Amino acid sequence: MADLSLTFLGHSAFQIRIGRFEILIDPFITGNPSATVSADSLNPTHIILTHGHGDHLGDAEMIAKRTGALVIAPFEVVTYLSERGCNGWEMSTGGARDFEFGRVKFTIAHHGSGGPGGYSMGTACGVLLMIAGKTIYHAGDTALFYDMKLLGERHPMDVALLPIGDNFTMGIEDAAYAVELLKPKLTIPIHYNTFPPIQVDVNEFSRLVVAAGFETLILNPGQSLTL
Ligand code: NI
Ligand code: MN
């Protein structure tokens, strides 16, 4: 089976490559101070969105229109993008579906999802990706919630991508506790240091996670991990 690679694009954005497929998650590139690529350089086959906030929706509309990529997202987010000419597949919390590249399951997240101009974007979600025998959990934006224990039991995780930036999401202490509930093999911190309100000490997060007996990997924007 082809190698599965995961590239951090900054903030909460990732590019996943598997065989002939390229999947972007929450492609906030333009206006993202931590981005190291341009939105024009990305040519995904699929785009997955956790919710409708601008720092997650990002360049999805522009990239989807240019490439024809299928946007997989919560129902209302897809309604918004379909009205603007994008190709979408609606899903919602708790639902899973097999796509050509692998399986996608939307999970709960405790967070808002207001869109541009007050447009309702439905419910904010996290997403589980089951690709090439690996399970990746992108928590989206969320508070700590005890059902993370259930997610970890139901879906043993190879990698968990967890927001740690505080203010809008879990901070480092709650995110470190989330690792204990989820029990992933590896945790990559996201959604921190992009903007002043979410400045945290990522090394302190790593220290807390390692002290609890788990592994972390800090990816700088542009860096990749092969699974
Ligand atoms: Ni958000
Ligand atoms: Mn966010």
PDB file of N, CA and C in Angstrom, residues 57-141:
ATOM      1  N   LEU A  57     -12.652  27.220   7.182  1.00  0.00           N
ATOM      2  CA  LEU A  57     -13.202  27.308   5.820  1.00  0.00           C
ATOM      3  C   LEU A  57     -12.110  27.837   4.877  1.00  0.00           C
ATOM      4  N   GLY A  58     -11.440  28.880   5.336  1.00  0.00           N
ATOM      5  CA  GLY A  58     -10.256  29.397   4.645  1.00  0.00           C
ATOM      6  C   GLY A  58     -10.451  29.556   3.146  1.00  0.00           C
ATOM      7  N   ASP A  59      -9.573  28.917   2.388  1.00  0.00           N
ATOM      8  CA  ASP A  59      -9.578  29.005   0.925  1.00  0.00           C
ATOM      9  C   ASP A  59     -10.386  27.895   0.269  1.00  0.00           C
ATOM     10  N   ALA A  60     -11.205  27.195   1.056  1.00  0.00           N
ATOM     11  CA  ALA A  60     -11.904  26.012   0.524  1.00  0.00           C
ATOM     12  C   ALA A  60     -12.698  26.326  -0.744  1.00  0.00           C
ATOM     13  N   GLU A  61     -13.459  27.435  -0.713  1.00  0.00           N
ATOM     14  CA  GLU A  61     -14.313  27.756  -1.868  1.00  0.00           C
ATOM     15  C   GLU A  61     -13.461  27.971  -3.123  1.00  0.00           C
ATOM     16  N   MET A  62     -12.426  28.776  -2.974  1.00  0.00           N
ATOM     17  CA  MET A  62     -11.581  29.101  -4.134  1.00  0.00           C
ATOM     18  C   MET A  62     -10.857  27.851  -4.662  1.00  0.00           C
ATOM     19  N   ILE A  63     -10.319  27.056  -3.740  1.00  0.00           N
ATOM     20  CA  ILE A  63      -9.584  25.865  -4.175  1.00  0.00           C
ATOM     21  C   ILE A  63     -10.547  24.845  -4.801  1.00  0.00           C
ATOM     22  N   ALA A  64     -11.715  24.685  -4.187  1.00  0.00           N
ATOM     23  CA  ALA A  64     -12.682  23.698  -4.705  1.00  0.00           C
ATOM     24  C   ALA A  64     -13.166  24.088  -6.100  1.00  0.00           C
ATOM     25  N   LYS A  65     -13.391  25.378  -6.308  1.00  0.00           N
ATOM     26  CA  LYS A  65     -13.845  25.828  -7.640  1.00  0.00           C
ATOM     27  C   LYS A  65     -12.753  25.623  -8.683  1.00  0.00           C
ATOM     28  N   ARG A  66     -11.518  25.903  -8.305  1.00  0.00           N
ATOM     29  CA  ARG A  66     -10.408  25.795  -9.262  1.00  0.00           C
ATOM     30  C   ARG A  66     -10.106  24.344  -9.622  1.00  0.00           C
ATOM     31  N   THR A  67     -10.179  23.464  -8.617  1.00  0.00           N
ATOM     32  CA  THR A  67      -9.724  22.084  -8.824  1.00  0.00           C
ATOM     33  C   THR A  67     -10.865  21.090  -9.039  1.00  0.00           C
ATOM     34  N   GLY A  68     -12.086  21.489  -8.640  1.00  0.00           N
ATOM     35  CA  GLY A  68     -13.194  20.533  -8.689  1.00  0.00           C
ATOM     36  C   GLY A  68     -13.162  19.538  -7.544  1.00  0.00           C
ATOM     37  N   ALA A  69     -12.308  19.786  -6.559  1.00  0.00           N
ATOM     38  CA  ALA A  69     -12.212  18.888  -5.399  1.00  0.00           C
ATOM     39  C   ALA A  69     -13.576  18.737  -4.716  1.00  0.00           C
ATOM     40  N   LEU A  70     -13.846  17.544  -4.230  1.00  0.00           N
ATOM     41  CA  LEU A  70     -15.092  17.282  -3.512  1.00  0.00           C
ATOM     42  C   LEU A  70     -14.938  17.765  -2.076  1.00  0.00           C
ATOM     43  N   VAL A  71     -15.849  18.647  -1.653  1.00  0.00           N
ATOM     44  CA  VAL A  71     -15.799  19.158  -0.281  1.00  0.00           C
ATOM     45  C   VAL A  71     -16.686  18.295   0.617  1.00  0.00           C
ATOM     46  N   ILE A  72     -16.072  17.676   1.604  1.00  0.00           N
ATOM     47  CA  ILE A  72     -16.770  16.812   2.555  1.00  0.00           C
ATOM     48  C   ILE A  72     -16.849  17.581   3.866  1.00  0.00           C
ATOM     49  N   ALA A  73     -18.060  17.871   4.325  1.00  0.00           N
ATOM     50  CA  ALA A  73     -18.184  18.779   5.468  1.00  0.00           C
ATOM     51  C   ALA A  73     -19.557  18.622   6.121  1.00  0.00           C
ATOM     52  N   PRO A  74     -19.735  19.245   7.294  1.00  0.00           N
ATOM     53  CA  PRO A  74     -21.065  19.258   7.899  1.00  0.00           C
ATOM     54  C   PRO A  74     -22.098  19.840   6.922  1.00  0.00           C
ATOM     55  N   PHE A  75     -23.311  19.339   7.002  1.00  0.00           N
ATOM     56  CA  PHE A  75     -24.382  19.626   6.049  1.00  0.00           C
ATOM     57  C   PHE A  75     -24.470  21.100   5.657  1.00  0.00           C
ATOM     58  N   GLU A  76     -24.572  21.975   6.650  1.00  0.00           N
ATOM     59  CA  GLU A  76     -24.813  23.394   6.362  1.00  0.00           C
ATOM     60  C   GLU A  76     -23.611  24.059   5.682  1.00  0.00           C
ATOM     61  N   VAL A  77     -22.410  23.573   5.981  1.00  0.00           N
ATOM     62  CA  VAL A  77     -21.213  24.109   5.332  1.00  0.00           C
ATOM     63  C   VAL A  77     -21.245  23.753   3.846  1.00  0.00           C
ATOM     64  N   VAL A  78     -21.682  22.531   3.556  1.00  0.00           N
ATOM     65  CA  VAL A  78     -21.780  22.103   2.154  1.00  0.00           C
ATOM     66  C   VAL A  78     -22.884  22.872   1.439  1.00  0.00           C
ATOM     67  N   THR A  79     -23.995  23.145   2.143  1.00  0.00           N
ATOM     68  CA  THR A  79     -25.060  23.956   1.536  1.00  0.00           C
ATOM     69  C   THR A  79     -24.499  25.311   1.112  1.00  0.00           C
ATOM     70  N   TYR A  80     -23.757  25.935   2.023  1.00  0.00           N
ATOM     71  CA  TYR A  80     -23.146  27.249   1.750  1.00  0.00           C
ATOM     72  C   TYR A  80     -22.230  27.181   0.527  1.00  0.00           C
ATOM     73  N   LEU A  81     -21.373  26.170   0.481  1.00  0.00           N
ATOM     74  CA  LEU A  81     -20.399  26.086  -0.619  1.00  0.00           C
ATOM     75  C   LEU A  81     -21.057  25.647  -1.929  1.00  0.00           C
ATOM     76  N   SER A  82     -22.085  24.805  -1.842  1.00  0.00           N
ATOM     77  CA  SER A  82     -22.798  24.366  -3.061  1.00  0.00           C
ATOM     78  C   SER A  82     -23.477  25.550  -3.727  1.00  0.00           C
ATOM     79  N   GLU A  83     -24.050  26.429  -2.902  1.00  0.00           N
ATOM     80  CA  GLU A  83     -24.696  27.637  -3.447  1.00  0.00           C
ATOM     81  C   GLU A  83     -23.684  28.509  -4.185  1.00  0.00           C
ATOM     82  N   ARG A  84     -22.403  28.342  -3.848  1.00  0.00           N
ATOM     83  CA  ARG A  84     -21.357  29.124  -4.489  1.00  0.00           C
ATOM     84  C   ARG A  84     -20.629  28.339  -5.574  1.00  0.00           C
ATOM     85  N   GLY A  85     -21.196  27.213  -5.975  1.00  0.00           N
ATOM     86  CA  GLY A  85     -20.668  26.497  -7.128  1.00  0.00           C
ATOM     87  C   GLY A  85     -19.653  25.406  -6.842  1.00  0.00           C
ATOM     88  N   CYS A  86     -19.501  25.031  -5.556  1.00  0.00           N
ATOM     89  CA  CYS A  86     -18.568  23.951  -5.230  1.00  0.00           C
ATOM     90  C   CYS A  86     -19.288  22.607  -5.256  1.00  0.00           C
ATOM     91  N   ASN A  87     -18.465  21.588  -5.406  1.00  0.00           N
ATOM     92  CA  ASN A  87     -18.916  20.216  -5.438  1.00  0.00           C
ATOM     93  C   ASN A  87     -18.832  19.696  -4.002  1.00  0.00           C
ATOM     94  N   GLY A  88     -19.952  19.276  -3.412  1.00  0.00           N
ATOM     95  CA  GLY A  88     -19.867  18.909  -2.001  1.00  0.00           C
ATOM     96  C   GLY A  88     -20.562  17.613  -1.655  1.00  0.00           C
ATOM     97  N   TRP A  89     -20.180  17.066  -0.504  1.00  0.00           N
ATOM     98  CA  TRP A  89     -20.855  15.894   0.052  1.00  0.00           C
ATOM     99  C   TRP A  89     -21.180  16.199   1.508  1.00  0.00           C
ATOM    100  N   GLU A  90     -22.498  16.233   1.802  1.00  0.00           N
ATOM    101  CA  GLU A  90     -22.917  16.591   3.153  1.00  0.00           C
ATOM    102  C   GLU A  90     -22.822  15.427   4.113  1.00  0.00           C
ATOM    103  N   MET A  91     -22.338  15.703   5.314  1.00  0.00           N
ATOM    104  CA  MET A  91     -22.342  14.694   6.380  1.00  0.00           C
ATOM    105  C   MET A  91     -22.738  15.395   7.678  1.00  0.00           C
ATOM    106  N   SER A  92     -22.840  14.644   8.739  1.00  0.00           N
ATOM    107  CA  SER A  92     -23.094  15.285  10.027  1.00  0.00           C
ATOM    108  C   SER A  92     -22.601  14.411  11.163  1.00  0.00           C
ATOM    109  N   THR A  93     -22.664  14.967  12.347  1.00  0.00           N
ATOM    110  CA  THR A  93     -22.087  14.365  13.546  1.00  0.00           C
ATOM    111  C   THR A  93     -22.462  12.905  13.721  1.00  0.00           C
ATOM    112  N   GLY A  94     -21.457  12.055  13.882  1.00  0.00           N
ATOM    113  CA  GLY A  94     -21.703  10.628  14.131  1.00  0.00           C
ATOM    114  C   GLY A  94     -21.760   9.788  12.877  1.00  0.00           C
ATOM    115  N   GLY A  95     -21.848  10.459  11.724  1.00  0.00           N
ATOM    116  CA  GLY A  95     -21.962   9.728  10.470  1.00  0.00           C
ATOM    117  C   GLY A  95     -20.605   9.425   9.848  1.00  0.00           C
ATOM    118  N   ALA A  96     -20.523   8.240   9.225  1.00  0.00           N
ATOM    119  CA  ALA A  96     -19.292   7.843   8.530  1.00  0.00           C
ATOM    120  C   ALA A  96     -19.643   7.440   7.106  1.00  0.00           C
ATOM    121  N   ARG A  97     -18.657   7.526   6.237  1.00  0.00           N
ATOM    122  CA  ARG A  97     -18.861   7.120   4.846  1.00  0.00           C
ATOM    123  C   ARG A  97     -17.522   6.768   4.206  1.00  0.00           C
ATOM    124  N   ASP A  98     -17.587   5.783   3.320  1.00  0.00           N
ATOM    125  CA  ASP A  98     -16.385   5.398   2.580  1.00  0.00           C
ATOM    126  C   ASP A  98     -16.251   6.246   1.329  1.00  0.00           C
ATOM    127  N   PHE A  99     -15.090   6.837   1.172  1.00  0.00           N
ATOM    128  CA  PHE A  99     -14.747   7.554  -0.060  1.00  0.00           C
ATOM    129  C   PHE A  99     -13.632   6.769  -0.748  1.00  0.00           C
ATOM    130  N   GLU A 100     -13.238   7.212  -1.931  1.00  0.00           N
ATOM    131  CA  GLU A 100     -12.220   6.466  -2.694  1.00  0.00           C
ATOM    132  C   GLU A 100     -10.912   6.314  -1.928  1.00  0.00           C
ATOM    133  N   PHE A 101     -10.567   7.330  -1.139  1.00  0.00           N
ATOM    134  CA  PHE A 101      -9.276   7.325  -0.430  1.00  0.00           C
ATOM    135  C   PHE A 101      -9.350   6.650   0.933  1.00  0.00           C
ATOM    136  N   GLY A 102     -10.574   6.477   1.455  1.00  0.00           N
ATOM    137  CA  GLY A 102     -10.701   5.918   2.796  1.00  0.00           C
ATOM    138  C   GLY A 102     -12.006   6.354   3.444  1.00  0.00           C
ATOM    139  N   ARG A 103     -12.115   6.096   4.737  1.00  0.00           N
ATOM    140  CA  ARG A 103     -13.370   6.327   5.450  1.00  0.00           C
ATOM    141  C   ARG A 103     -13.295   7.619   6.269  1.00  0.00           C
ATOM    142  N   VAL A 104     -14.389   8.361   6.274  1.00  0.00           N
ATOM    143  CA  VAL A 104     -14.466   9.625   7.012  1.00  0.00           C
ATOM    144  C   VAL A 104     -15.621   9.536   7.991  1.00  0.00           C
ATOM    145  N   LYS A 105     -15.367   9.899   9.241  1.00  0.00           N
ATOM    146  CA  LYS A 105     -16.442   9.924  10.242  1.00  0.00           C
ATOM    147  C   LYS A 105     -16.419  11.257  10.974  1.00  0.00           C
ATOM    148  N   PHE A 106     -17.554  11.909  11.027  1.00  0.00           N
ATOM    149  CA  PHE A 106     -17.647  13.173  11.751  1.00  0.00           C
ATOM    150  C   PHE A 106     -18.009  12.904  13.207  1.00  0.00           C
ATOM    151  N   THR A 107     -17.319  13.592  14.088  1.00  0.00           N
ATOM    152  CA  THR A 107     -17.498  13.385  15.526  1.00  0.00           C
ATOM    153  C   THR A 107     -17.998  14.672  16.175  1.00  0.00           C
ATOM    154  N   ILE A 108     -18.414  14.563  17.415  1.00  0.00           N
ATOM    155  CA  ILE A 108     -18.803  15.779  18.119  1.00  0.00           C
ATOM    156  C   ILE A 108     -17.572  16.643  18.400  1.00  0.00           C
ATOM    157  N   ALA A 109     -17.836  17.941  18.489  1.00  0.00           N
ATOM    158  CA  ALA A 109     -16.853  18.914  18.966  1.00  0.00           C
ATOM    159  C   ALA A 109     -17.694  19.949  19.699  1.00  0.00           C
ATOM    160  N   HIS A 110     -17.181  20.500  20.751  1.00  0.00           N
ATOM    161  CA  HIS A 110     -17.930  21.539  21.463  1.00  0.00           C
ATOM    162  C   HIS A 110     -17.367  22.894  21.080  1.00  0.00           C
ATOM    163  N   HIS A 111     -18.112  23.584  20.180  1.00  0.00           N
ATOM    164  CA  HIS A 111     -17.601  24.800  19.567  1.00  0.00           C
ATOM    165  C   HIS A 111     -18.726  25.403  18.734  1.00  0.00           C
ATOM    166  N   GLY A 112     -18.599  26.647  18.334  1.00  0.00           N
ATOM    167  CA  GLY A 112     -19.588  27.273  17.460  1.00  0.00           C
ATOM    168  C   GLY A 112     -19.257  27.040  15.999  1.00  0.00           C
ATOM    169  N   SER A 113     -20.133  27.561  15.099  1.00  0.00           N
ATOM    170  CA  SER A 113     -19.853  27.399  13.677  1.00  0.00           C
ATOM    171  C   SER A 113     -20.547  28.469  12.831  1.00  0.00           C
ATOM    172  N   GLY A 114     -20.561  29.708  13.333  1.00  0.00           N
ATOM    173  CA  GLY A 114     -21.133  30.795  12.531  1.00  0.00           C
ATOM    174  C   GLY A 114     -20.258  31.061  11.321  1.00  0.00           C
ATOM    175  N   GLY A 115     -20.894  31.300  10.181  1.00  0.00           N
ATOM    176  CA  GLY A 115     -20.118  31.497   8.958  1.00  0.00           C
ATOM    177  C   GLY A 115     -20.052  32.957   8.554  1.00  0.00           C
ATOM    178  N   PRO A 116     -19.520  33.216   7.365  1.00  0.00           N
ATOM    179  CA  PRO A 116     -19.382  34.587   6.858  1.00  0.00           C
ATOM    180  C   PRO A 116     -20.735  35.306   6.842  1.00  0.00           C
ATOM    181  N   GLY A 117     -20.758  36.551   7.298  1.00  0.00           N
ATOM    182  CA  GLY A 117     -21.978  37.348   7.260  1.00  0.00           C
ATOM    183  C   GLY A 117     -23.095  36.800   8.129  1.00  0.00           C
ATOM    184  N   GLY A 118     -22.755  35.997   9.126  1.00  0.00           N
ATOM    185  CA  GLY A 118     -23.763  35.454  10.027  1.00  0.00           C
ATOM    186  C   GLY A 118     -24.475  34.235   9.474  1.00  0.00           C
ATOM    187  N   TYR A 119     -24.022  33.743   8.340  1.00  0.00           N
ATOM    188  CA  TYR A 119     -24.594  32.548   7.719  1.00  0.00           C
ATOM    189  C   TYR A 119     -24.479  31.378   8.690  1.00  0.00           C
ATOM    190  N   SER A 120     -25.564  30.623   8.888  1.00  0.00           N
ATOM    191  CA  SER A 120     -25.491  29.488   9.807  1.00  0.00           C
ATOM    192  C   SER A 120     -24.731  28.339   9.173  1.00  0.00           C
ATOM    193  N   MET A 121     -23.732  27.876   9.866  1.00  0.00           N
ATOM    194  CA  MET A 121     -22.918  26.776   9.346  1.00  0.00           C
ATOM    195  C   MET A 121     -23.138  25.494  10.129  1.00  0.00           C
ATOM    196  N   GLY A 122     -24.261  25.431  10.856  1.00  0.00           N
ATOM    197  CA  GLY A 122     -24.598  24.174  11.533  1.00  0.00           C
ATOM    198  C   GLY A 122     -23.719  23.905  12.734  1.00  0.00           C
ATOM    199  N   THR A 123     -23.368  22.649  12.885  1.00  0.00           N
ATOM    200  CA  THR A 123     -22.653  22.193  14.076  1.00  0.00           C
ATOM    201  C   THR A 123     -21.175  22.001  13.776  1.00  0.00           C
ATOM    202  N   ALA A 124     -20.344  22.502  14.673  1.00  0.00           N
ATOM    203  CA  ALA A 124     -18.901  22.256  14.542  1.00  0.00           C
ATOM    204  C   ALA A 124     -18.619  20.794  14.846  1.00  0.00           C
ATOM    205  N   CYS A 125     -17.699  20.210  14.112  1.00  0.00           N
ATOM    206  CA  CYS A 125     -17.376  18.787  14.253  1.00  0.00           C
ATOM    207  C   CYS A 125     -15.870  18.562  14.369  1.00  0.00           C
ATOM    208  N   GLY A 126     -15.531  17.358  14.779  1.00  0.00           N
ATOM    209  CA  GLY A 126     -14.191  16.822  14.586  1.00  0.00           C
ATOM    210  C   GLY A 126     -14.306  15.783  13.482  1.00  0.00           C
ATOM    211  N   VAL A 127     -13.192  15.230  13.060  1.00  0.00           N
ATOM    212  CA  VAL A 127     -13.262  14.238  11.992  1.00  0.00           C
ATOM    213  C   VAL A 127     -12.243  13.113  12.222  1.00  0.00           C
ATOM    214  N   LEU A 128     -12.714  11.896  12.000  1.00  0.00           N
ATOM    215  CA  LEU A 128     -11.853  10.715  12.043  1.00  0.00           C
ATOM    216  C   LEU A 128     -11.627  10.253  10.619  1.00  0.00           C
ATOM    217  N   LEU A 129     -10.365  10.008  10.273  1.00  0.00           N
ATOM    218  CA  LEU A 129     -10.037   9.512   8.944  1.00  0.00           C
ATOM    219  C   LEU A 129      -9.417   8.134   9.089  1.00  0.00           C
ATOM    220  N   MET A 130     -10.006   7.166   8.427  1.00  0.00           N
ATOM    221  CA  MET A 130      -9.459   5.815   8.425  1.00  0.00           C
ATOM    222  C   MET A 130      -8.922   5.565   7.015  1.00  0.00           C
ATOM    223  N   ILE A 131      -7.603   5.703   6.871  1.00  0.00           N
ATOM    224  CA  ILE A 131      -6.981   5.639   5.548  1.00  0.00           C
ATOM    225  C   ILE A 131      -5.820   4.657   5.586  1.00  0.00           C
ATOM    226  N   ALA A 132      -5.801   3.723   4.655  1.00  0.00           N
ATOM    227  CA  ALA A 132      -4.693   2.774   4.503  1.00  0.00           C
ATOM    228  C   ALA A 132      -4.332   2.111   5.832  1.00  0.00           C
ATOM    229  N   GLY A 133      -5.354   1.737   6.587  1.00  0.00           N
ATOM    230  CA  GLY A 133      -5.116   1.018   7.842  1.00  0.00           C
ATOM    231  C   GLY A 133      -4.709   1.900   9.010  1.00  0.00           C
ATOM    232  N   LYS A 134      -4.667   3.216   8.788  1.00  0.00           N
ATOM    233  CA  LYS A 134      -4.306   4.148   9.860  1.00  0.00           C
ATOM    234  C   LYS A 134      -5.516   4.994  10.240  1.00  0.00           C
ATOM    235  N   THR A 135      -5.567   5.383  11.495  1.00  0.00           N
ATOM    236  CA  THR A 135      -6.655   6.246  11.963  1.00  0.00           C
ATOM    237  C   THR A 135      -6.083   7.569  12.456  1.00  0.00           C
ATOM    238  N   ILE A 136      -6.575   8.640  11.838  1.00  0.00           N
ATOM    239  CA  ILE A 136      -6.158  10.003  12.189  1.00  0.00           C
ATOM    240  C   ILE A 136      -7.384  10.741  12.716  1.00  0.00           C
ATOM    241  N   TYR A 137      -7.232  11.376  13.853  1.00  0.00           N
ATOM    242  CA  TYR A 137      -8.323  12.181  14.426  1.00  0.00           C
ATOM    243  C   TYR A 137      -7.932  13.644  14.373  1.00  0.00           C
ATOM    244  N   HIS A 138      -8.725  14.442  13.642  1.00  0.00           N
ATOM    245  CA  HIS A 138      -8.562  15.900  13.636  1.00  0.00           C
ATOM    246  C   HIS A 138      -9.707  16.434  14.490  1.00  0.00           C
ATOM    247  N   ALA A 139      -9.373  17.006  15.643  1.00  0.00           N
ATOM    248  CA  ALA A 139     -10.414  17.377  16.608  1.00  0.00           C
ATOM    249  C   ALA A 139     -11.172  18.639  16.217  1.00  0.00           C
ATOM    250  N   GLY A 140     -10.739  19.329  15.159  1.00  0.00           N
ATOM    251  CA  GLY A 140     -11.367  20.606  14.813  1.00  0.00           C
ATOM    252  C   GLY A 140     -11.069  21.599  15.920  1.00  0.00           C
ATOM    253  N   ASP A 141     -12.017  22.487  16.175  1.00  0.00           N
ATOM    254  CA  ASP A 141     -11.911  23.370  17.341  1.00  0.00           C
ATOM    255  C   ASP A 141     -12.827  22.760  18.381  1.00  0.00           C
TER     256      ASP A 141
END
